[in-house]
């Protein structure tokens, strides 16, 4: 339970990410930039610093990217996810902050094209 964090999973140097491809890098970079944006909003929160310390100790990739100081506004982005059964899915992701708790975000993924829409519709109807 103490390790339920997407960044810990993405930047785990113990996991074999060979062949992860450009989708993995785009996803990992986008999530790191989102986190860096949040990190800047909480400069006095020790839990953020502990996470950064753990990530930079355990991942050379993260250390390199963290040093770039890149941030990202939560704008709609196009993503390709390789689903084990359905194959590649092209999706649009948007993100909203919740008014009653702005530190929480809601991410919504919707089909980005007709092919993905058909695949998901046929899967849902099974």
Coordinates of C-alpha atoms in Angstrom, one line a residue, residues 37-109:
X37 CA 3.9 21.0 -11.6
X38 CA 2.2 19.7 -8.5
X39 CA 5.5 19.5 -6.7
X40 CA 6.0 23.3 -7.2
X41 CA 2.6 24.0 -5.6
X42 CA 3.7 22.1 -2.4
X43 CA 7.2 23.4 -1.6
X44 CA 6.9 22.7 2.1
X45 CA 5.3 19.3 1.9
X46 CA 7.8 16.7 3.1
X47 CA 5.9 13.8 1.4
X48 CA 6.6 15.3 -2.0
X49 CA 10.3 15.7 -1.2
X50 CA 10.5 12.1 0.1
X51 CA 9.0 10.8 -3.2
X52 CA 11.4 12.9 -5.3
X53 CA 14.3 11.6 -3.2
X54 CA 13.2 8.0 -3.6
X55 CA 12.7 8.3 -7.3
X56 CA 16.0 10.1 -8.0
X57 CA 17.8 7.4 -6.0
X58 CA 16.2 4.5 -7.8
X59 CA 16.0 5.7 -11.5
X60 CA 18.7 7.1 -13.7
X61 CA 16.0 8.0 -16.3
X62 CA 14.1 10.0 -13.8
X63 CA 17.2 11.8 -12.6
X64 CA 18.0 12.9 -16.1
X65 CA 14.4 14.0 -16.8
X66 CA 14.0 15.7 -13.4
X67 CA 17.1 17.8 -14.1
X68 CA 15.4 19.2 -17.2
X69 CA 12.8 21.1 -15.0
X70 CA 10.0 20.5 -17.5
X71 CA 6.4 21.2 -16.4
X72 CA 3.2 20.6 -18.2
X73 CA -0.2 22.2 -17.9
X74 CA -3.0 19.6 -17.7
X75 CA -4.3 20.1 -21.3
X76 CA -5.9 17.5 -23.5
X77 CA -3.4 15.2 -25.0
X78 CA -3.5 12.3 -27.4
X79 CA -2.3 8.9 -26.1
X80 CA -1.8 5.5 -27.6
X81 CA -2.2 2.6 -25.3
X82 CA -1.3 -0.9 -26.3
X83 CA -4.0 -3.1 -24.8
X84 CA -3.0 -6.8 -24.4
X85 CA -6.3 -8.1 -26.0
X86 CA -7.6 -5.2 -28.1
X87 CA -4.3 -3.9 -29.5
X88 CA -3.4 -0.2 -29.9
X89 CA -6.1 2.2 -28.8
X90 CA -5.8 5.9 -29.7
X91 CA -7.4 8.1 -27.0
X92 CA -7.8 11.7 -26.0
X93 CA -7.1 12.5 -22.3
X94 CA -8.5 15.5 -20.6
X95 CA -8.0 16.4 -17.0
X96 CA -10.0 18.5 -14.5
X97 CA -9.3 19.7 -11.0
X98 CA -12.2 19.0 -8.6
X99 CA -13.7 22.2 -7.2
X100 CA -14.1 20.9 -3.7
X101 CA -10.6 19.5 -3.6
X102 CA -8.2 21.0 -6.2
X103 CA -5.4 18.7 -5.2
X104 CA -7.4 15.8 -6.8
X105 CA -7.7 15.5 -10.5
X106 CA -10.1 13.6 -12.7
X107 CA -8.7 12.2 -15.9
X108 CA -11.0 11.1 -18.7
X109 CA -10.0 9.1 -21.7

